[in-house]
């Protein structure tokens, strides 16, 4: 049996961990031999998901953020970012470009970026229970790749 | 991330180094606001040549700088944008509001 590679991370919702999370997933994704652009896309999407959890799931407290990344059968990566925080009352509204409940350093473009940089984006959220964001991206096979 | 501000002859240069994310954005917004308020520049140039990474927090920084410059009767634009930050700026549609020069 050829078990697929995966990583699991758990860290407190401190903004300093945003950089750690995206760099870690980028390092893990490197084994798929992505282009620089694909790697940048993954890094950006992870940064958005972790920032959302930091800012919106735990606005006044420090909570736990769980991140899982695994390789998929189609030479892709699946990334799951989960929190047990506030939840999103209206997901359609939250996904709309330029909508934000954050401060002046937020743009309301987080979900739009995740959606356009990854192949699929699924958001499951229960108010008061937390949010799970699942993103997938297939990495292109390049000519000359061993 | 590091951000340097230089003012000369009505022009404020903001040079960004490293990774601009939510963690870095709050401080950047404050620093830029203070610089604009104290110099009241006519032009404000955001140089992204040394910006290695940016997420949607960077959009808020660019938009916030633009708004602040409009308030003081000036204008702001972005120059030397590398590929990854350019992709984020493009996805946001912010180029319709703030002028962005070609990628280096």
mmCIF file of C-alpha atoms in Angstrom:
data_model
loop_
_atom_site.group_PDB
_atom_site.id
_atom_site.type_symbol
_atom_site.label_atom_id
_atom_site.label_comp_id
_atom_site.label_asym_id
_atom_site.label_seq_id
_atom_site.Cartn_x
_atom_site.Cartn_y
_atom_site.Cartn_z
ATOM 1 C CA UNK A 1 0.000 0.000 0.000
ATOM 2 C CA UNK A 2 1.277 3.395 -0.936
ATOM 3 C CA UNK A 3 0.000 5.730 1.777
ATOM 4 C CA UNK A 4 -0.330 9.330 0.647
ATOM 5 C CA UNK A 5 1.737 11.923 2.360
ATOM 6 C CA UNK A 6 0.082 14.413 4.729
ATOM 7 C CA UNK A 7 0.821 16.931 7.482
ATOM 8 C CA UNK A 8 -1.195 18.120 10.449
ATOM 9 C CA UNK A 9 -0.524 21.361 12.287
ATOM 10 C CA UNK A 10 -2.156 23.003 15.261
ATOM 11 C CA UNK A 11 -1.290 26.486 16.444
ATOM 12 C CA UNK A 12 -2.848 29.361 18.422
ATOM 13 C CA UNK A 13 -4.589 32.119 16.446
ATOM 14 C CA UNK A 14 -1.730 34.600 16.763
ATOM 15 C CA UNK A 15 -1.129 36.650 13.622
ATOM 16 C CA UNK A 16 2.607 35.852 13.715
ATOM 17 C CA UNK A 17 1.643 32.249 12.792
ATOM 18 C CA UNK A 18 0.153 33.295 9.429
ATOM 19 C CA UNK A 19 3.627 33.347 7.864
ATOM 20 C CA UNK A 20 4.598 30.077 9.517
ATOM 21 C CA UNK A 21 1.452 28.319 8.245
ATOM 22 C CA UNK A 22 1.758 29.405 4.600
ATOM 23 C CA UNK A 23 5.511 28.685 4.473
ATOM 24 C CA UNK A 24 5.023 25.226 5.998
ATOM 25 C CA UNK A 25 2.323 24.268 3.483
ATOM 26 C CA UNK A 26 4.442 25.645 0.637
ATOM 27 C CA UNK A 27 7.385 23.464 1.780
ATOM 28 C CA UNK A 28 5.092 20.436 1.935
ATOM 29 C CA UNK A 29 3.609 21.185 -1.513
ATOM 30 C CA UNK A 30 7.095 21.495 -3.052
ATOM 31 C CA UNK A 31 7.295 17.679 -3.436
ATOM 32 C CA UNK A 32 4.633 17.926 -6.181
ATOM 33 C CA UNK A 33 7.143 19.977 -8.192
ATOM 34 C CA UNK A 34 4.824 22.947 -8.681
ATOM 35 C CA UNK A 35 5.742 26.007 -10.707
ATOM 36 C CA UNK A 36 6.608 29.155 -8.768
ATOM 37 C CA UNK A 37 3.196 30.508 -9.691
ATOM 38 C CA UNK A 38 1.360 27.421 -8.373
ATOM 39 C CA UNK A 39 3.385 27.594 -5.170
ATOM 40 C CA UNK A 40 2.521 31.288 -4.820
ATOM 41 C CA UNK A 41 -1.168 30.485 -5.318
ATOM 42 C CA UNK A 42 -1.114 27.868 -2.535
ATOM 43 C CA UNK A 43 0.799 30.176 -0.188
ATOM 44 C CA UNK A 44 -1.658 32.993 -0.805
ATOM 45 C CA UNK A 45 -4.752 30.830 -0.294
ATOM 46 C CA UNK A 46 -3.395 29.401 2.978
ATOM 47 C CA UNK A 47 -2.562 32.903 4.179
ATOM 48 C CA UNK A 48 -6.147 34.002 3.509
ATOM 49 C CA UNK A 49 -7.730 31.014 5.259
ATOM 50 C CA UNK A 50 -5.510 31.284 8.339
ATOM 51 C CA UNK A 51 -5.998 35.063 8.498
ATOM 52 C CA UNK A 52 -9.780 34.604 8.375
ATOM 53 C CA UNK A 53 -9.613 32.198 11.314
ATOM 54 C CA UNK A 54 -7.318 34.557 13.229
ATOM 55 C CA UNK A 55 -9.407 37.691 12.645
ATOM 56 C CA UNK A 56 -12.986 36.422 12.469
ATOM 57 C CA UNK A 57 -13.200 33.087 14.277
ATOM 58 C CA UNK A 58 -11.505 34.360 17.416
ATOM 59 C CA UNK A 59 -11.991 38.146 17.435
ATOM 60 C CA UNK A 60 -11.386 38.683 21.164
ATOM 61 C CA UNK A 61 -9.626 35.497 22.220
ATOM 62 C CA UNK A 62 -6.793 33.237 21.144
ATOM 63 C CA UNK A 63 -8.171 29.931 19.914
ATOM 64 C CA UNK A 64 -6.833 26.872 18.135
ATOM 65 C CA UNK A 65 -6.372 26.661 14.373
ATOM 66 C CA UNK A 66 -6.030 23.180 12.891
ATOM 67 C CA UNK A 67 -4.451 22.809 9.472
ATOM 68 C CA UNK A 68 -4.184 19.618 7.479
ATOM 69 C CA UNK A 69 -2.635 19.203 4.053
ATOM 70 C CA UNK A 70 -2.498 16.006 2.028
ATOM 71 C CA UNK A 71 -1.459 14.919 -1.405
ATOM 72 C CA UNK A 72 -4.292 13.692 -3.602
ATOM 73 C CA UNK A 73 -4.377 10.983 -6.290
ATOM 74 C CA UNK A 74 -4.504 13.531 -9.134
ATOM 75 C CA UNK A 75 -1.068 15.031 -8.286
ATOM 76 C CA UNK A 76 -2.800 17.697 -6.259
ATOM 77 C CA UNK A 77 -3.032 18.992 -2.732
ATOM 78 C CA UNK A 78 -5.982 19.271 -0.381
ATOM 79 C CA UNK A 79 -5.739 21.808 2.421
ATOM 80 C CA UNK A 80 -8.182 21.968 5.321
ATOM 81 C CA UNK A 81 -8.158 24.903 7.757
ATOM 82 C CA UNK A 82 -10.441 24.436 10.740
ATOM 83 C CA UNK A 83 -11.314 26.531 13.760
ATOM 84 C CA UNK A 84 -13.794 26.139 16.614
ATOM 85 C CA UNK A 85 -14.611 29.841 16.800
ATOM 86 C CA UNK A 86 -17.492 32.182 16.018
ATOM 87 C CA UNK A 87 -18.631 30.670 12.719
ATOM 88 C CA UNK A 88 -19.934 32.566 9.704
ATOM 89 C CA UNK A 89 -23.626 33.572 9.930
ATOM 90 C CA UNK A 90 -24.060 34.133 6.181
ATOM 91 C CA UNK A 91 -21.521 32.324 3.983
ATOM 92 C CA UNK A 92 -22.794 33.784 0.682
ATOM 93 C CA UNK A 93 -22.354 37.280 2.051
ATOM 94 C CA UNK A 94 -18.880 36.469 3.404
ATOM 95 C CA UNK A 95 -17.825 35.109 -0.011
ATOM 96 C CA UNK A 96 -18.905 38.276 -1.838
ATOM 97 C CA UNK A 97 -15.974 40.458 -2.978
ATOM 98 C CA UNK A 98 -15.280 43.554 -0.867
ATOM 99 C CA UNK A 99 -17.513 42.403 1.990
ATOM 100 C CA UNK A 100 -15.744 42.528 5.334
ATOM 101 C CA UNK A 101 -16.569 42.813 8.996
ATOM 102 C CA UNK A 102 -12.880 43.496 9.673
ATOM 103 C CA UNK A 103 -11.004 46.748 10.207
ATOM 104 C CA UNK A 104 -9.246 49.102 7.787
ATOM 105 C CA UNK A 105 -6.389 46.644 7.234
ATOM 106 C CA UNK A 106 -8.842 44.103 5.785
ATOM 107 C CA UNK A 107 -10.075 44.201 2.176
ATOM 108 C CA UNK A 108 -12.941 41.711 2.045
ATOM 109 C CA UNK A 109 -11.152 39.818 -0.736
ATOM 110 C CA UNK A 110 -10.049 36.717 1.208
ATOM 111 C CA UNK A 111 -12.577 34.197 -0.134
ATOM 112 C CA UNK A 112 -12.379 35.718 -3.633
ATOM 113 C CA UNK A 113 -8.599 35.125 -3.647
ATOM 114 C CA UNK A 114 -8.960 31.550 -2.297
ATOM 115 C CA UNK A 115 -11.581 30.832 -4.961
ATOM 116 C CA UNK A 116 -9.559 32.196 -7.864
ATOM 117 C CA UNK A 117 -6.169 30.785 -6.782
ATOM 118 C CA UNK A 118 -7.364 27.235 -5.971
ATOM 119 C CA UNK A 119 -9.396 24.794 -8.085
ATOM 120 C CA UNK A 120 -12.127 24.224 -5.504
ATOM 121 C CA UNK A 121 -13.176 25.889 -2.265
ATOM 122 C CA UNK A 122 -15.711 24.521 0.209
ATOM 123 C CA UNK A 123 -16.781 26.355 3.333
ATOM 124 C CA UNK A 124 -18.729 24.710 6.127
ATOM 125 C CA UNK A 125 -19.642 26.792 9.113
ATOM 126 C CA UNK A 126 -21.942 26.623 12.115
ATOM 127 C CA UNK A 127 -22.519 29.786 14.137
ATOM 128 C CA UNK A 128 -20.861 29.431 17.514
ATOM 129 C CA UNK A 129 -19.219 26.124 16.567
ATOM 130 C CA UNK A 130 -16.593 27.027 14.006
ATOM 131 C CA UNK A 131 -15.631 26.981 10.364
ATOM 132 C CA UNK A 132 -13.904 24.465 8.098
ATOM 133 C CA UNK A 133 -12.427 25.629 4.809
ATOM 134 C CA UNK A 134 -11.379 22.925 2.332
ATOM 135 C CA UNK A 135 -9.369 23.847 -0.744
ATOM 136 C CA UNK A 136 -7.954 21.702 -3.518
ATOM 137 C CA UNK A 137 -5.495 22.394 -6.267
ATOM 138 C CA UNK A 138 -4.127 20.120 -8.943
ATOM 139 C CA UNK A 139 -0.474 20.629 -9.859
ATOM 140 C CA UNK A 140 0.255 20.463 -13.572
ATOM 141 C CA UNK A 141 2.536 17.703 -14.854
ATOM 142 C CA UNK A 142 5.441 19.277 -16.656
ATOM 143 C CA UNK A 143 7.330 17.837 -19.612
ATOM 144 C CA UNK A 144 10.661 16.422 -18.565
ATOM 145 C CA UNK A 145 9.497 15.807 -15.023
ATOM 146 C CA UNK A 146 10.896 12.500 -13.723
ATOM 147 C CA UNK B 1 8.026 43.006 6.586
ATOM 148 C CA UNK B 2 9.915 46.269 6.511
ATOM 149 C CA UNK B 3 8.647 49.580 5.193
ATOM 150 C CA UNK B 4 10.705 52.692 4.613
ATOM 151 C CA UNK B 5 9.316 56.152 3.934
ATOM 152 C CA UNK B 6 11.237 58.891 2.114
ATOM 153 C CA UNK B 7 9.925 62.364 1.389
ATOM 154 C CA UNK B 8 11.318 64.844 -1.106
ATOM 155 C CA UNK B 9 9.811 67.734 -3.087
ATOM 156 C CA UNK B 10 6.159 66.829 -2.582
ATOM 157 C CA UNK B 11 6.694 63.126 -3.240
ATOM 158 C CA UNK B 12 6.447 60.391 -0.624
ATOM 159 C CA UNK B 13 8.159 57.101 -1.506
ATOM 160 C CA UNK B 14 7.004 54.005 0.340
ATOM 161 C CA UNK B 15 9.326 51.025 -0.168
ATOM 162 C CA UNK B 16 8.089 47.603 0.928
ATOM 163 C CA UNK B 17 10.432 44.713 1.810
ATOM 164 C CA UNK B 18 9.521 41.078 2.556
ATOM 165 C CA UNK B 19 6.025 39.679 3.129
ATOM 166 C CA UNK B 20 2.939 41.857 3.473
ATOM 167 C CA UNK B 21 0.204 39.943 5.284
ATOM 168 C CA UNK B 22 -2.386 40.675 7.965
ATOM 169 C CA UNK B 23 0.298 40.490 10.654
ATOM 170 C CA UNK B 24 2.321 43.227 8.924
ATOM 171 C CA UNK B 25 -0.572 45.280 7.523
ATOM 172 C CA UNK B 26 -1.775 46.929 10.726
ATOM 173 C CA UNK B 27 1.610 48.505 11.416
ATOM 174 C CA UNK B 28 2.042 49.464 7.745
ATOM 175 C CA UNK B 29 -1.347 51.238 7.647
ATOM 176 C CA UNK B 30 -0.402 53.253 10.755
ATOM 177 C CA UNK B 31 3.055 54.159 9.510
ATOM 178 C CA UNK B 32 1.763 55.243 6.091
ATOM 179 C CA UNK B 33 -1.044 57.280 7.676
ATOM 180 C CA UNK B 34 1.421 59.099 9.912
ATOM 181 C CA UNK B 35 3.776 59.829 7.005
ATOM 182 C CA UNK B 36 0.971 61.232 4.827
ATOM 183 C CA UNK B 37 -0.396 63.344 7.687
ATOM 184 C CA UNK B 38 2.986 64.861 8.505
ATOM 185 C CA UNK B 39 4.219 65.545 4.951
ATOM 186 C CA UNK B 40 0.900 66.132 3.119
ATOM 187 C CA UNK B 41 2.540 64.950 -0.132
ATOM 188 C CA UNK B 42 1.239 65.625 -3.620
ATOM 189 C CA UNK B 43 2.376 62.217 -4.896
ATOM 190 C CA UNK B 44 2.773 58.912 -3.091
ATOM 191 C CA UNK B 45 4.631 56.055 -4.781
ATOM 192 C CA UNK B 46 4.401 52.518 -3.386
ATOM 193 C CA UNK B 47 7.436 50.525 -4.547
ATOM 194 C CA UNK B 48 6.834 46.748 -4.459
ATOM 195 C CA UNK B 49 10.120 45.665 -6.110
ATOM 196 C CA UNK B 50 11.351 43.968 -2.913
ATOM 197 C CA UNK B 51 7.974 42.627 -1.825
ATOM 198 C CA UNK B 52 8.335 38.837 -1.899
ATOM 199 C CA UNK B 53 4.761 37.991 -0.899
ATOM 200 C CA UNK B 54 1.427 39.743 -0.483
ATOM 201 C CA UNK B 55 -2.076 38.514 0.356
ATOM 202 C CA UNK B 56 -5.388 40.390 0.410
ATOM 203 C CA UNK B 57 -4.132 42.483 3.339
ATOM 204 C CA UNK B 58 -1.928 44.236 0.783
ATOM 205 C CA UNK B 59 -5.039 45.253 -1.166
ATOM 206 C CA UNK B 60 -6.321 47.006 1.941
ATOM 207 C CA UNK B 61 -2.963 48.771 2.378
ATOM 208 C CA UNK B 62 -2.942 50.000 -1.246
ATOM 209 C CA UNK B 63 -6.583 51.056 -1.116
ATOM 210 C CA UNK B 64 -6.158 52.753 2.271
ATOM 211 C CA UNK B 65 -3.110 54.688 1.011
ATOM 212 C CA UNK B 66 -5.037 55.771 -2.097
ATOM 213 C CA UNK B 67 -7.998 57.002 -0.020
ATOM 214 C CA UNK B 68 -5.725 58.890 2.374
ATOM 215 C CA UNK B 69 -3.934 60.585 -0.531
ATOM 216 C CA UNK B 70 -7.229 61.589 -2.132
ATOM 217 C CA UNK B 71 -8.236 63.136 1.205
ATOM 218 C CA UNK B 72 -5.151 65.357 1.195
ATOM 219 C CA UNK B 73 -5.657 66.288 -2.466
ATOM 220 C CA UNK B 74 -2.894 64.093 -3.876
ATOM 221 C CA UNK B 75 -2.615 60.773 -5.652
ATOM 222 C CA UNK B 76 -1.008 57.385 -5.056
ATOM 223 C CA UNK B 77 0.208 54.632 -7.366
ATOM 224 C CA UNK B 78 2.123 51.346 -7.248
ATOM 225 C CA UNK B 79 5.337 50.552 -9.145
ATOM 226 C CA UNK B 80 7.629 47.530 -9.748
ATOM 227 C CA UNK B 81 5.128 44.830 -8.816
ATOM 228 C CA UNK B 82 6.524 41.257 -8.878
ATOM 229 C CA UNK B 83 4.389 38.385 -10.197
ATOM 230 C CA UNK B 84 2.794 37.040 -7.027
ATOM 231 C CA UNK B 85 1.663 40.431 -5.666
ATOM 232 C CA UNK B 86 0.518 41.362 -9.185
ATOM 233 C CA UNK B 87 -1.719 38.296 -9.325
ATOM 234 C CA UNK B 88 -3.361 39.293 -6.040
ATOM 235 C CA UNK B 89 -3.837 42.894 -7.193
ATOM 236 C CA UNK B 90 -5.297 41.675 -10.495
ATOM 237 C CA UNK B 91 -7.736 39.264 -8.816
ATOM 238 C CA UNK B 92 -8.996 42.097 -6.630
ATOM 239 C CA UNK B 93 -9.739 44.464 -9.518
ATOM 240 C CA UNK B 94 -8.008 47.272 -7.606
ATOM 241 C CA UNK B 95 -6.250 48.443 -10.811
ATOM 242 C CA UNK B 96 -9.560 50.070 -11.721
ATOM 243 C CA UNK B 97 -9.117 52.413 -8.748
ATOM 244 C CA UNK B 98 -5.362 52.733 -8.220
ATOM 245 C CA UNK B 99 -2.793 52.985 -11.001
ATOM 246 C CA UNK B 100 -0.414 50.016 -11.147
ATOM 247 C CA UNK B 101 2.722 49.993 -13.280
ATOM 248 C CA UNK B 102 3.854 46.914 -15.216
ATOM 249 C CA UNK B 103 5.509 43.959 -13.485
ATOM 250 C CA UNK B 104 9.301 43.973 -13.347
#
